[in-house]
């Protein structure tokens, strides 16, 4: 029996016809009906938005929603056929479930988990998770980054220039060494075994990440198996810095 961290609701298979204006995706369902689905990923979705790809949609029962369907998964063929999670609202939810199950032994024996804690020099940022406990010497500030871009079996982040991501790295660096700062890359596909920064799209981010690691930033490139049934944790990818 598979120990799923997250189980998808009933999903509807289809084929991607078009993704446009960031938030919209036209999909032909298996029934032949063409629907417009909400695309919850505002980034470029490099390599994971190819027209003609198999996709899976969820459907909301809320009658007030303008778009009933949400784009959840897309199938890629970089290696073997692989489902990739494209709903960026899910990684933080799943990491919260994983933290509650203590699936990341690298973090130690925390016993308090808080989300969206204000931090940073200007107090205008929020870290995804703040972990404390009697058995850990320093509080842990943990940031989560959804990762879907790949080159072969190498997962890469970011897939575009991200000034916001650069700011997060600088703010985490400023916490060191008084606090523990952790960057968790949520590799939202099961076919990648290594992780590296996307230097070709954002060389500044790559430079900052290496500087942060030298100062003590901890990096957890977490692999997840993604299927239309659910998502499970596979362990850490190799860090290829």
JSON list of C-alpha atoms in Angstrom, two decimals:
[
{"chain": "A", "resi": 1, "resn": "UNK", "atom": "CA", "xyz": [0.00, 0.00, 0.00]},
{"chain": "A", "resi": 2, "resn": "UNK", "atom": "CA", "xyz": [1.41, 3.37, -1.04]},
{"chain": "A", "resi": 3, "resn": "UNK", "atom": "CA", "xyz": [1.68, 5.96, 1.73]},
{"chain": "A", "resi": 4, "resn": "UNK", "atom": "CA", "xyz": [0.46, 9.03, -0.14]},
{"chain": "A", "resi": 5, "resn": "UNK", "atom": "CA", "xyz": [1.21, 12.40, 1.43]},
{"chain": "A", "resi": 6, "resn": "UNK", "atom": "CA", "xyz": [-1.57, 13.90, -0.65]},
{"chain": "A", "resi": 7, "resn": "UNK", "atom": "CA", "xyz": [-4.43, 12.30, -2.54]},
{"chain": "A", "resi": 8, "resn": "UNK", "atom": "CA", "xyz": [-5.90, 14.13, -5.51]},
{"chain": "A", "resi": 9, "resn": "UNK", "atom": "CA", "xyz": [-9.67, 14.42, -5.83]},
{"chain": "A", "resi": 10, "resn": "UNK", "atom": "CA", "xyz": [-11.21, 12.83, -8.90]},
{"chain": "A", "resi": 11, "resn": "UNK", "atom": "CA", "xyz": [-9.33, 14.19, -11.91]},
{"chain": "A", "resi": 12, "resn": "UNK", "atom": "CA", "xyz": [-10.45, 14.66, -15.50]},
{"chain": "A", "resi": 13, "resn": "UNK", "atom": "CA", "xyz": [-8.01, 13.67, -18.28]},
{"chain": "A", "resi": 14, "resn": "UNK", "atom": "CA", "xyz": [-7.56, 15.80, -21.33]},
{"chain": "A", "resi": 15, "resn": "UNK", "atom": "CA", "xyz": [-5.15, 17.32, -23.85]},
{"chain": "A", "resi": 16, "resn": "UNK", "atom": "CA", "xyz": [-3.68, 20.82, -23.58]},
{"chain": "A", "resi": 17, "resn": "UNK", "atom": "CA", "xyz": [-4.76, 22.97, -26.52]},
{"chain": "A", "resi": 18, "resn": "UNK", "atom": "CA", "xyz": [-3.44, 26.36, -25.39]},
{"chain": "A", "resi": 19, "resn": "UNK", "atom": "CA", "xyz": [-2.11, 28.18, -22.34]},
{"chain": "A", "resi": 20, "resn": "UNK", "atom": "CA", "xyz": [-2.51, 31.98, -22.41]},
{"chain": "A", "resi": 21, "resn": "UNK", "atom": "CA", "xyz": [-2.61, 35.13, -20.29]},
{"chain": "A", "resi": 22, "resn": "UNK", "atom": "CA", "xyz": [-0.80, 33.12, -17.59]},
{"chain": "A", "resi": 23, "resn": "UNK", "atom": "CA", "xyz": [-4.02, 32.09, -15.83]},
{"chain": "A", "resi": 24, "resn": "UNK", "atom": "CA", "xyz": [-5.92, 30.27, -18.58]},
{"chain": "A", "resi": 25, "resn": "UNK", "atom": "CA", "xyz": [-5.56, 26.88, -20.28]},
{"chain": "A", "resi": 26, "resn": "UNK", "atom": "CA", "xyz": [-7.85, 25.48, -22.96]},
{"chain": "A", "resi": 27, "resn": "UNK", "atom": "CA", "xyz": [-8.16, 21.72, -22.63]},
{"chain": "A", "resi": 28, "resn": "UNK", "atom": "CA", "xyz": [-10.00, 19.10, -24.65]},
{"chain": "A", "resi": 29, "resn": "UNK", "atom": "CA", "xyz": [-11.44, 16.55, -22.25]},
{"chain": "A", "resi": 30, "resn": "UNK", "atom": "CA", "xyz": [-11.60, 12.85, -23.02]},
{"chain": "A", "resi": 31, "resn": "UNK", "atom": "CA", "xyz": [-15.30, 13.35, -23.79]},
{"chain": "A", "resi": 32, "resn": "UNK", "atom": "CA", "xyz": [-14.36, 15.75, -26.60]},
{"chain": "A", "resi": 33, "resn": "UNK", "atom": "CA", "xyz": [-15.65, 18.82, -24.76]},
{"chain": "A", "resi": 34, "resn": "UNK", "atom": "CA", "xyz": [-13.29, 21.84, -24.77]},
{"chain": "A", "resi": 35, "resn": "UNK", "atom": "CA", "xyz": [-13.10, 23.70, -21.45]},
{"chain": "A", "resi": 36, "resn": "UNK", "atom": "CA", "xyz": [-11.10, 26.67, -20.15]},
{"chain": "A", "resi": 37, "resn": "UNK", "atom": "CA", "xyz": [-9.31, 25.77, -16.93]},
{"chain": "A", "resi": 38, "resn": "UNK", "atom": "CA", "xyz": [-7.68, 28.00, -14.33]},
{"chain": "A", "resi": 39, "resn": "UNK", "atom": "CA", "xyz": [-3.88, 27.73, -14.50]},
{"chain": "A", "resi": 40, "resn": "UNK", "atom": "CA", "xyz": [-2.56, 28.33, -10.96]},
{"chain": "A", "resi": 41, "resn": "UNK", "atom": "CA", "xyz": [1.04, 28.72, -12.11]},
{"chain": "A", "resi": 42, "resn": "UNK", "atom": "CA", "xyz": [1.88, 32.32, -13.10]},
{"chain": "A", "resi": 43, "resn": "UNK", "atom": "CA", "xyz": [5.44, 31.55, -14.26]},
{"chain": "A", "resi": 44, "resn": "UNK", "atom": "CA", "xyz": [6.58, 30.63, -17.77]},
{"chain": "A", "resi": 45, "resn": "UNK", "atom": "CA", "xyz": [6.19, 26.89, -17.03]},
{"chain": "A", "resi": 46, "resn": "UNK", "atom": "CA", "xyz": [9.31, 26.19, -19.09]},
{"chain": "A", "resi": 47, "resn": "UNK", "atom": "CA", "xyz": [9.14, 22.69, -20.55]},
{"chain": "A", "resi": 48, "resn": "UNK", "atom": "CA", "xyz": [5.84, 21.88, -18.85]},
{"chain": "A", "resi": 49, "resn": "UNK", "atom": "CA", "xyz": [3.28, 23.65, -21.03]},
{"chain": "A", "resi": 50, "resn": "UNK", "atom": "CA", "xyz": [3.70, 21.95, -24.42]},
{"chain": "A", "resi": 51, "resn": "UNK", "atom": "CA", "xyz": [0.57, 22.01, -26.57]},
{"chain": "A", "resi": 52, "resn": "UNK", "atom": "CA", "xyz": [-0.72, 18.50, -27.19]},
{"chain": "A", "resi": 53, "resn": "UNK", "atom": "CA", "xyz": [0.45, 17.15, -23.84]},
{"chain": "A", "resi": 54, "resn": "UNK", "atom": "CA", "xyz": [-1.78, 14.98, -21.68]},
{"chain": "A", "resi": 55, "resn": "UNK", "atom": "CA", "xyz": [-3.13, 16.87, -18.66]},
{"chain": "A", "resi": 56, "resn": "UNK", "atom": "CA", "xyz": [-5.31, 16.23, -15.64]},
{"chain": "A", "resi": 57, "resn": "UNK", "atom": "CA", "xyz": [-7.88, 18.70, -14.28]},
{"chain": "A", "resi": 58, "resn": "UNK", "atom": "CA", "xyz": [-9.69, 18.96, -10.98]},
{"chain": "A", "resi": 59, "resn": "UNK", "atom": "CA", "xyz": [-13.24, 20.32, -10.86]},
{"chain": "A", "resi": 60, "resn": "UNK", "atom": "CA", "xyz": [-14.65, 22.58, -8.17]},
{"chain": "A", "resi": 61, "resn": "UNK", "atom": "CA", "xyz": [-18.17, 22.13, -6.87]},
{"chain": "A", "resi": 62, "resn": "UNK", "atom": "CA", "xyz": [-18.37, 25.85, -6.03]},
{"chain": "A", "resi": 63, "resn": "UNK", "atom": "CA", "xyz": [-21.02, 27.33, -8.36]},
{"chain": "A", "resi": 64, "resn": "UNK", "atom": "CA", "xyz": [-19.61, 30.84, -7.84]},
{"chain": "A", "resi": 65, "resn": "UNK", "atom": "CA", "xyz": [-16.29, 30.03, -9.51]},
{"chain": "A", "resi": 66, "resn": "UNK", "atom": "CA", "xyz": [-15.96, 31.47, -13.00]},
{"chain": "A", "resi": 67, "resn": "UNK", "atom": "CA", "xyz": [-13.72, 28.57, -14.05]},
{"chain": "A", "resi": 68, "resn": "UNK", "atom": "CA", "xyz": [-14.82, 25.24, -12.59]},
{"chain": "A", "resi": 69, "resn": "UNK", "atom": "CA", "xyz": [-11.71, 23.35, -13.72]},
{"chain": "A", "resi": 70, "resn": "UNK", "atom": "CA", "xyz": [-8.13, 23.73, -12.45]},
{"chain": "A", "resi": 71, "resn": "UNK", "atom": "CA", "xyz": [-5.01, 22.51, -14.24]},
{"chain": "A", "resi": 72, "resn": "UNK", "atom": "CA", "xyz": [-3.27, 20.08, -11.86]},
{"chain": "A", "resi": 73, "resn": "UNK", "atom": "CA", "xyz": [-0.91, 17.85, -13.85]},
{"chain": "A", "resi": 74, "resn": "UNK", "atom": "CA", "xyz": [0.82, 17.73, -17.21]},
{"chain": "A", "resi": 75, "resn": "UNK", "atom": "CA", "xyz": [2.72, 14.81, -18.70]},
{"chain": "A", "resi": 76, "resn": "UNK", "atom": "CA", "xyz": [6.25, 15.36, -20.05]},
{"chain": "A", "resi": 77, "resn": "UNK", "atom": "CA", "xyz": [8.60, 13.07, -21.95]},
{"chain": "A", "resi": 78, "resn": "UNK", "atom": "CA", "xyz": [12.05, 14.45, -21.05]},
{"chain": "A", "resi": 79, "resn": "UNK", "atom": "CA", "xyz": [13.01, 11.00, -19.78]},
{"chain": "A", "resi": 80, "resn": "UNK", "atom": "CA", "xyz": [10.27, 8.42, -19.39]},
{"chain": "A", "resi": 81, "resn": "UNK", "atom": "CA", "xyz": [6.65, 9.64, -19.48]},
{"chain": "A", "resi": 82, "resn": "UNK", "atom": "CA", "xyz": [6.31, 11.61, -16.22]},
{"chain": "A", "resi": 83, "resn": "UNK", "atom": "CA", "xyz": [3.51, 13.55, -14.56]},
{"chain": "A", "resi": 84, "resn": "UNK", "atom": "CA", "xyz": [4.47, 17.02, -13.32]},
{"chain": "A", "resi": 85, "resn": "UNK", "atom": "CA", "xyz": [2.46, 18.92, -10.73]},
{"chain": "A", "resi": 86, "resn": "UNK", "atom": "CA", "xyz": [1.70, 22.45, -11.95]},
{"chain": "A", "resi": 87, "resn": "UNK", "atom": "CA", "xyz": [-0.64, 23.68, -9.21]},
{"chain": "A", "resi": 88, "resn": "UNK", "atom": "CA", "xyz": [1.66, 26.00, -7.24]},
{"chain": "A", "resi": 89, "resn": "UNK", "atom": "CA", "xyz": [-0.82, 26.15, -4.36]},
{"chain": "A", "resi": 90, "resn": "UNK", "atom": "CA", "xyz": [-0.07, 22.54, -3.41]},
{"chain": "A", "resi": 91, "resn": "UNK", "atom": "CA", "xyz": [3.67, 22.38, -2.49]},
{"chain": "A", "resi": 92, "resn": "UNK", "atom": "CA", "xyz": [3.30, 24.38, 0.72]},
{"chain": "A", "resi": 93, "resn": "UNK", "atom": "CA", "xyz": [0.29, 22.30, 1.75]},
{"chain": "A", "resi": 94, "resn": "UNK", "atom": "CA", "xyz": [2.21, 19.09, 1.12]},
{"chain": "A", "resi": 95, "resn": "UNK", "atom": "CA", "xyz": [5.35, 20.29, 2.90]},
{"chain": "A", "resi": 96, "resn": "UNK", "atom": "CA", "xyz": [3.18, 21.14, 5.91]},
{"chain": "A", "resi": 97, "resn": "UNK", "atom": "CA", "xyz": [1.86, 17.57, 5.91]},
{"chain": "A", "resi": 98, "resn": "UNK", "atom": "CA", "xyz": [5.42, 16.23, 5.57]},
{"chain": "A", "resi": 99, "resn": "UNK", "atom": "CA", "xyz": [6.65, 18.40, 8.44]},
{"chain": "A", "resi": 100, "resn": "UNK", "atom": "CA", "xyz": [3.85, 17.07, 10.64]},
{"chain": "A", "resi": 101, "resn": "UNK", "atom": "CA", "xyz": [5.03, 13.53, 9.82]},
{"chain": "A", "resi": 102, "resn": "UNK", "atom": "CA", "xyz": [8.72, 14.43, 10.40]},
{"chain": "A", "resi": 103, "resn": "UNK", "atom": "CA", "xyz": [9.70, 13.20, 6.93]},
{"chain": "A", "resi": 104, "resn": "UNK", "atom": "CA", "xyz": [12.77, 15.48, 6.80]},
{"chain": "A", "resi": 105, "resn": "UNK", "atom": "CA", "xyz": [15.18, 14.16, 9.48]},
{"chain": "A", "resi": 106, "resn": "UNK", "atom": "CA", "xyz": [17.71, 16.79, 8.40]},
{"chain": "A", "resi": 107, "resn": "UNK", "atom": "CA", "xyz": [15.64, 19.40, 10.25]},
{"chain": "A", "resi": 108, "resn": "UNK", "atom": "CA", "xyz": [16.00, 17.78, 13.67]},
{"chain": "A", "resi": 109, "resn": "UNK", "atom": "CA", "xyz": [13.54, 17.51, 16.56]},
{"chain": "A", "resi": 110, "resn": "UNK", "atom": "CA", "xyz": [11.33, 20.57, 16.17]},
{"chain": "A", "resi": 111, "resn": "UNK", "atom": "CA", "xyz": [7.92, 20.40, 17.81]},
{"chain": "A", "resi": 112, "resn": "UNK", "atom": "CA", "xyz": [6.29, 23.69, 16.80]},
{"chain": "A", "resi": 113, "resn": "UNK", "atom": "CA", "xyz": [5.39, 24.58, 13.21]},
{"chain": "A", "resi": 114, "resn": "UNK", "atom": "CA", "xyz": [4.20, 28.06, 12.24]},
{"chain": "A", "resi": 115, "resn": "UNK", "atom": "CA", "xyz": [3.41, 29.24, 8.73]},
{"chain": "A", "resi": 116, "resn": "UNK", "atom": "CA", "xyz": [3.75, 32.63, 7.07]},
{"chain": "A", "resi": 117, "resn": "UNK", "atom": "CA", "xyz": [5.92, 34.24, 9.77]},
{"chain": "A", "resi": 118, "resn": "UNK", "atom": "CA", "xyz": [7.01, 37.84, 9.14]},
{"chain": "A", "resi": 119, "resn": "UNK", "atom": "CA", "xyz": [10.76, 38.35, 8.81]},
{"chain": "A", "resi": 120, "resn": "UNK", "atom": "CA", "xyz": [13.37, 40.32, 6.87]},
{"chain": "A", "resi": 121, "resn": "UNK", "atom": "CA", "xyz": [15.00, 43.70, 7.34]},
{"chain": "A", "resi": 122, "resn": "UNK", "atom": "CA", "xyz": [11.88, 45.59, 6.27]},
{"chain": "A", "resi": 123, "resn": "UNK", "atom": "CA", "xyz": [9.48, 43.10, 7.91]},
{"chain": "A", "resi": 124, "resn": "UNK", "atom": "CA", "xyz": [7.61, 42.89, 4.62]},
{"chain": "A", "resi": 125, "resn": "UNK", "atom": "CA", "xyz": [8.43, 39.28, 3.82]},
{"chain": "A", "resi": 126, "resn": "UNK", "atom": "CA", "xyz": [6.92, 36.08, 5.16]},
{"chain": "A", "resi": 127, "resn": "UNK", "atom": "CA", "xyz": [8.85, 32.86, 5.46]},
{"chain": "A", "resi": 128, "resn": "UNK", "atom": "CA", "xyz": [6.85, 29.76, 4.55]},
{"chain": "A", "resi": 129, "resn": "UNK", "atom": "CA", "xyz": [7.57, 27.86, 7.78]},
{"chain": "A", "resi": 130, "resn": "UNK", "atom": "CA", "xyz": [9.12, 28.70, 11.15]},
{"chain": "A", "resi": 131, "resn": "UNK", "atom": "CA", "xyz": [10.17, 25.69, 13.24]},
{"chain": "A", "resi": 132, "resn": "UNK", "atom": "CA", "xyz": [11.08, 25.73, 16.91]},
{"chain": "A", "resi": 133, "resn": "UNK", "atom": "CA", "xyz": [11.50, 23.20, 19.70]},
{"chain": "A", "resi": 134, "resn": "UNK", "atom": "CA", "xyz": [13.20, 22.46, 22.98]},
{"chain": "A", "resi": 135, "resn": "UNK", "atom": "CA", "xyz": [15.61, 20.03, 21.30]},
{"chain": "A", "resi": 136, "resn": "UNK", "atom": "CA", "xyz": [16.91, 22.36, 18.59]},
{"chain": "A", "resi": 137, "resn": "UNK", "atom": "CA", "xyz": [19.43, 25.07, 19.39]},
{"chain": "A", "resi": 138, "resn": "UNK", "atom": "CA", "xyz": [18.38, 27.60, 16.77]},
{"chain": "A", "resi": 139, "resn": "UNK", "atom": "CA", "xyz": [14.96, 28.37, 15.25]},
{"chain": "A", "resi": 140, "resn": "UNK", "atom": "CA", "xyz": [14.59, 27.27, 11.63]},
{"chain": "A", "resi": 141, "resn": "UNK", "atom": "CA", "xyz": [13.36, 29.56, 8.85]},
{"chain": "A", "resi": 142, "resn": "UNK", "atom": "CA", "xyz": [12.25, 27.35, 5.95]},
{"chain": "A", "resi": 143, "resn": "UNK", "atom": "CA", "xyz": [11.37, 28.63, 2.49]},
{"chain": "A", "resi": 144, "resn": "UNK", "atom": "CA", "xyz": [9.70, 26.40, -0.17]},
{"chain": "A", "resi": 145, "resn": "UNK", "atom": "CA", "xyz": [10.26, 26.77, -3.93]},
{"chain": "A", "resi": 146, "resn": "UNK", "atom": "CA", "xyz": [8.21, 24.80, -6.44]},
{"chain": "A", "resi": 147, "resn": "UNK", "atom": "CA", "xyz": [10.51, 23.23, -9.05]},
{"chain": "A", "resi": 148, "resn": "UNK", "atom": "CA", "xyz": [9.28, 21.80, -12.37]},
{"chain": "A", "resi": 149, "resn": "UNK", "atom": "CA", "xyz": [11.94, 22.71, -14.97]},
{"chain": "A", "resi": 150, "resn": "UNK", "atom": "CA", "xyz": [14.37, 19.94, -15.90]},
{"chain": "A", "resi": 151, "resn": "UNK", "atom": "CA", "xyz": [17.29, 19.15, -18.17]},
{"chain": "A", "resi": 152, "resn": "UNK", "atom": "CA", "xyz": [17.31, 15.38, -18.38]},
{"chain": "A", "resi": 153, "resn": "UNK", "atom": "CA", "xyz": [17.29, 14.14, -14.80]},
{"chain": "A", "resi": 154, "resn": "UNK", "atom": "CA", "xyz": [18.59, 17.47, -13.44]},
{"chain": "A", "resi": 155, "resn": "UNK", "atom": "CA", "xyz": [15.94, 19.65, -11.79]},
{"chain": "A", "resi": 156, "resn": "UNK", "atom": "CA", "xyz": [16.57, 23.39, -12.10]},
{"chain": "A", "resi": 157, "resn": "UNK", "atom": "CA", "xyz": [15.28, 26.49, -10.30]},
{"chain": "A", "resi": 158, "resn": "UNK", "atom": "CA", "xyz": [14.37, 29.13, -11.29]},
{"chain": "A", "resi": 159, "resn": "UNK", "atom": "CA", "xyz": [13.07, 28.83, -14.85]},
{"chain": "A", "resi": 160, "resn": "UNK", "atom": "CA", "xyz": [13.03, 32.62, -15.26]},
{"chain": "A", "resi": 161, "resn": "UNK", "atom": "CA", "xyz": [14.63, 35.64, -13.60]},
{"chain": "A", "resi": 162, "resn": "UNK", "atom": "CA", "xyz": [13.19, 36.02, -10.11]},
{"chain": "A", "resi": 163, "resn": "UNK", "atom": "CA", "xyz": [13.97, 39.19, -8.18]},
{"chain": "A", "resi": 164, "resn": "UNK", "atom": "CA", "xyz": [11.60, 37.92, -5.48]},
{"chain": "A", "resi": 165, "resn": "UNK", "atom": "CA", "xyz": [13.62, 34.72, -5.18]},
{"chain": "A", "resi": 166, "resn": "UNK", "atom": "CA", "xyz": [16.84, 36.71, -5.01]},
{"chain": "A", "resi": 167, "resn": "UNK", "atom": "CA", "xyz": [15.37, 38.79, -2.19]},
{"chain": "A", "resi": 168, "resn": "UNK", "atom": "CA", "xyz": [14.40, 35.64, -0.28]},
{"chain": "A", "resi": 169, "resn": "UNK", "atom": "CA", "xyz": [17.97, 34.36, -0.51]},
{"chain": "A", "resi": 170, "resn": "UNK", "atom": "CA", "xyz": [19.39, 37.65, 0.75]},
{"chain": "A", "resi": 171, "resn": "UNK", "atom": "CA", "xyz": [16.95, 37.68, 3.66]},
{"chain": "A", "resi": 172, "resn": "UNK", "atom": "CA", "xyz": [17.77, 34.10, 4.61]},
{"chain": "A", "resi": 173, "resn": "UNK", "atom": "CA", "xyz": [21.50, 34.89, 4.43]},
{"chain": "A", "resi": 174, "resn": "UNK", "atom": "CA", "xyz": [20.95, 37.78, 6.86]},
{"chain": "A", "resi": 175, "resn": "UNK", "atom": "CA", "xyz": [19.62, 35.31, 9.45]},
{"chain": "A", "resi": 176, "resn": "UNK", "atom": "CA", "xyz": [22.87, 33.34, 9.53]},
{"chain": "A", "resi": 177, "resn": "UNK", "atom": "CA", "xyz": [24.50, 32.16, 11.74]},
{"chain": "A", "resi": 178, "resn": "UNK", "atom": "CA", "xyz": [22.20, 33.15, 14.62]},
{"chain": "A", "resi": 179, "resn": "UNK", "atom": "CA", "xyz": [19.31, 31.18, 13.05]},
{"chain": "A", "resi": 180, "resn": "UNK", "atom": "CA", "xyz": [19.08, 28.17, 10.78]},
{"chain": "A", "resi": 181, "resn": "UNK", "atom": "CA", "xyz": [17.97, 29.02, 7.24]},
{"chain": "A", "resi": 182, "resn": "UNK", "atom": "CA", "xyz": [16.70, 26.26, 4.97]},
{"chain": "A", "resi": 183, "resn": "UNK", "atom": "CA", "xyz": [15.71, 26.38, 1.31]},
{"chain": "A", "resi": 184, "resn": "UNK", "atom": "CA", "xyz": [13.47, 23.46, 0.33]},
{"chain": "A", "resi": 185, "resn": "UNK", "atom": "CA", "xyz": [13.15, 22.90, -3.40]},
{"chain": "A", "resi": 186, "resn": "UNK", "atom": "CA", "xyz": [9.95, 20.96, -4.03]},
{"chain": "A", "resi": 187, "resn": "UNK", "atom": "CA", "xyz": [10.82, 18.89, -7.12]},
{"chain": "A", "resi": 188, "resn": "UNK", "atom": "CA", "xyz": [7.30, 18.38, -8.44]},
{"chain": "A", "resi": 189, "resn": "UNK", "atom": "CA", "xyz": [8.13, 15.41, -10.68]},
{"chain": "A", "resi": 190, "resn": "UNK", "atom": "CA", "xyz": [9.57, 11.98, -10.00]},
{"chain": "A", "resi": 191, "resn": "UNK", "atom": "CA", "xyz": [12.10, 11.66, -12.83]},
{"chain": "A", "resi": 192, "resn": "UNK", "atom": "CA", "xyz": [14.81, 14.02, -11.50]},
{"chain": "A", "resi": 193, "resn": "UNK", "atom": "CA", "xyz": [17.62, 12.75, -9.29]},
{"chain": "A", "resi": 194, "resn": "UNK", "atom": "CA", "xyz": [19.82, 15.87, -9.13]},
{"chain": "A", "resi": 195, "resn": "UNK", "atom": "CA", "xyz": [19.23, 19.57, -8.47]},
{"chain": "A", "resi": 196, "resn": "UNK", "atom": "CA", "xyz": [21.08, 22.73, -9.51]},
{"chain": "A", "resi": 197, "resn": "UNK", "atom": "CA", "xyz": [20.28, 26.45, -9.77]},
{"chain": "A", "resi": 198, "resn": "UNK", "atom": "CA", "xyz": [19.02, 27.63, -13.17]},
{"chain": "A", "resi": 199, "resn": "UNK", "atom": "CA", "xyz": [22.09, 29.69, -14.00]},
{"chain": "A", "resi": 200, "resn": "UNK", "atom": "CA", "xyz": [21.09, 30.18, -17.64]},
{"chain": "A", "resi": 201, "resn": "UNK", "atom": "CA", "xyz": [17.84, 31.92, -16.72]},
{"chain": "A", "resi": 202, "resn": "UNK", "atom": "CA", "xyz": [18.95, 33.78, -13.57]},
{"chain": "A", "resi": 203, "resn": "UNK", "atom": "CA", "xyz": [22.74, 33.84, -13.01]},
{"chain": "A", "resi": 204, "resn": "UNK", "atom": "CA", "xyz": [22.31, 36.25, -10.08]},
{"chain": "A", "resi": 205, "resn": "UNK", "atom": "CA", "xyz": [20.12, 33.72, -8.28]},
{"chain": "A", "resi": 206, "resn": "UNK", "atom": "CA", "xyz": [22.70, 30.99, -8.85]},
{"chain": "A", "resi": 207, "resn": "UNK", "atom": "CA", "xyz": [25.50, 33.21, -7.53]},
{"chain": "A", "resi": 208, "resn": "UNK", "atom": "CA", "xyz": [23.47, 34.17, -4.45]},
{"chain": "A", "resi": 209, "resn": "UNK", "atom": "CA", "xyz": [22.55, 30.54, -3.74]},
{"chain": "A", "resi": 210, "resn": "UNK", "atom": "CA", "xyz": [26.19, 29.47, -3.76]},
{"chain": "A", "resi": 211, "resn": "UNK", "atom": "CA", "xyz": [27.14, 32.41, -1.53]},
{"chain": "A", "resi": 212, "resn": "UNK", "atom": "CA", "xyz": [24.32, 31.51, 0.86]},
{"chain": "A", "resi": 213, "resn": "UNK", "atom": "CA", "xyz": [25.42, 27.88, 1.05]},
{"chain": "A", "resi": 214, "resn": "UNK", "atom": "CA", "xyz": [28.96, 29.01, 1.86]},
{"chain": "A", "resi": 215, "resn": "UNK", "atom": "CA", "xyz": [27.52, 31.05, 4.75]},
{"chain": "A", "resi": 216, "resn": "UNK", "atom": "CA", "xyz": [25.55, 28.11, 6.10]},
{"chain": "A", "resi": 217, "resn": "UNK", "atom": "CA", "xyz": [22.25, 28.02, 4.20]},
{"chain": "A", "resi": 218, "resn": "UNK", "atom": "CA", "xyz": [20.91, 24.46, 4.20]},
{"chain": "A", "resi": 219, "resn": "UNK", "atom": "CA", "xyz": [19.42, 23.17, 0.95]},
{"chain": "A", "resi": 220, "resn": "UNK", "atom": "CA", "xyz": [16.91, 20.33, 0.77]},
{"chain": "A", "resi": 221, "resn": "UNK", "atom": "CA", "xyz": [16.19, 19.35, -2.87]},
{"chain": "A", "resi": 222, "resn": "UNK", "atom": "CA", "xyz": [13.17, 17.14, -2.16]},
{"chain": "A", "resi": 223, "resn": "UNK", "atom": "CA", "xyz": [11.98, 14.65, -4.76]},
{"chain": "A", "resi": 224, "resn": "UNK", "atom": "CA", "xyz": [8.28, 13.86, -5.06]},
{"chain": "A", "resi": 225, "resn": "UNK", "atom": "CA", "xyz": [6.53, 11.18, -7.08]},
{"chain": "A", "resi": 226, "resn": "UNK", "atom": "CA", "xyz": [3.49, 12.75, -8.74]},
{"chain": "A", "resi": 227, "resn": "UNK", "atom": "CA", "xyz": [0.64, 10.72, -10.26]},
{"chain": "A", "resi": 228, "resn": "UNK", "atom": "CA", "xyz": [-3.06, 11.36, -10.91]},
{"chain": "A", "resi": 229, "resn": "UNK", "atom": "CA", "xyz": [-3.71, 9.33, -7.76]},
{"chain": "A", "resi": 230, "resn": "UNK", "atom": "CA", "xyz": [-1.52, 11.34, -5.40]},
{"chain": "A", "resi": 231, "resn": "UNK", "atom": "CA", "xyz": [1.90, 12.62, -4.31]},
{"chain": "A", "resi": 232, "resn": "UNK", "atom": "CA", "xyz": [4.51, 10.86, -2.17]},
{"chain": "A", "resi": 233, "resn": "UNK", "atom": "CA", "xyz": [7.97, 11.78, -0.91]},
{"chain": "A", "resi": 234, "resn": "UNK", "atom": "CA", "xyz": [10.96, 10.02, -2.51]},
{"chain": "A", "resi": 235, "resn": "UNK", "atom": "CA", "xyz": [13.86, 11.54, -0.55]},
{"chain": "A", "resi": 236, "resn": "UNK", "atom": "CA", "xyz": [16.55, 14.04, -1.45]},
{"chain": "A", "resi": 237, "resn": "UNK", "atom": "CA", "xyz": [18.04, 14.67, -4.86]},
{"chain": "A", "resi": 238, "resn": "UNK", "atom": "CA", "xyz": [21.79, 15.09, -5.20]},
{"chain": "A", "resi": 239, "resn": "UNK", "atom": "CA", "xyz": [22.85, 18.73, -4.97]},
{"chain": "A", "resi": 240, "resn": "UNK", "atom": "CA", "xyz": [24.87, 19.59, -8.11]},
{"chain": "A", "resi": 241, "resn": "UNK", "atom": "CA", "xyz": [26.25, 23.04, -7.31]}
]
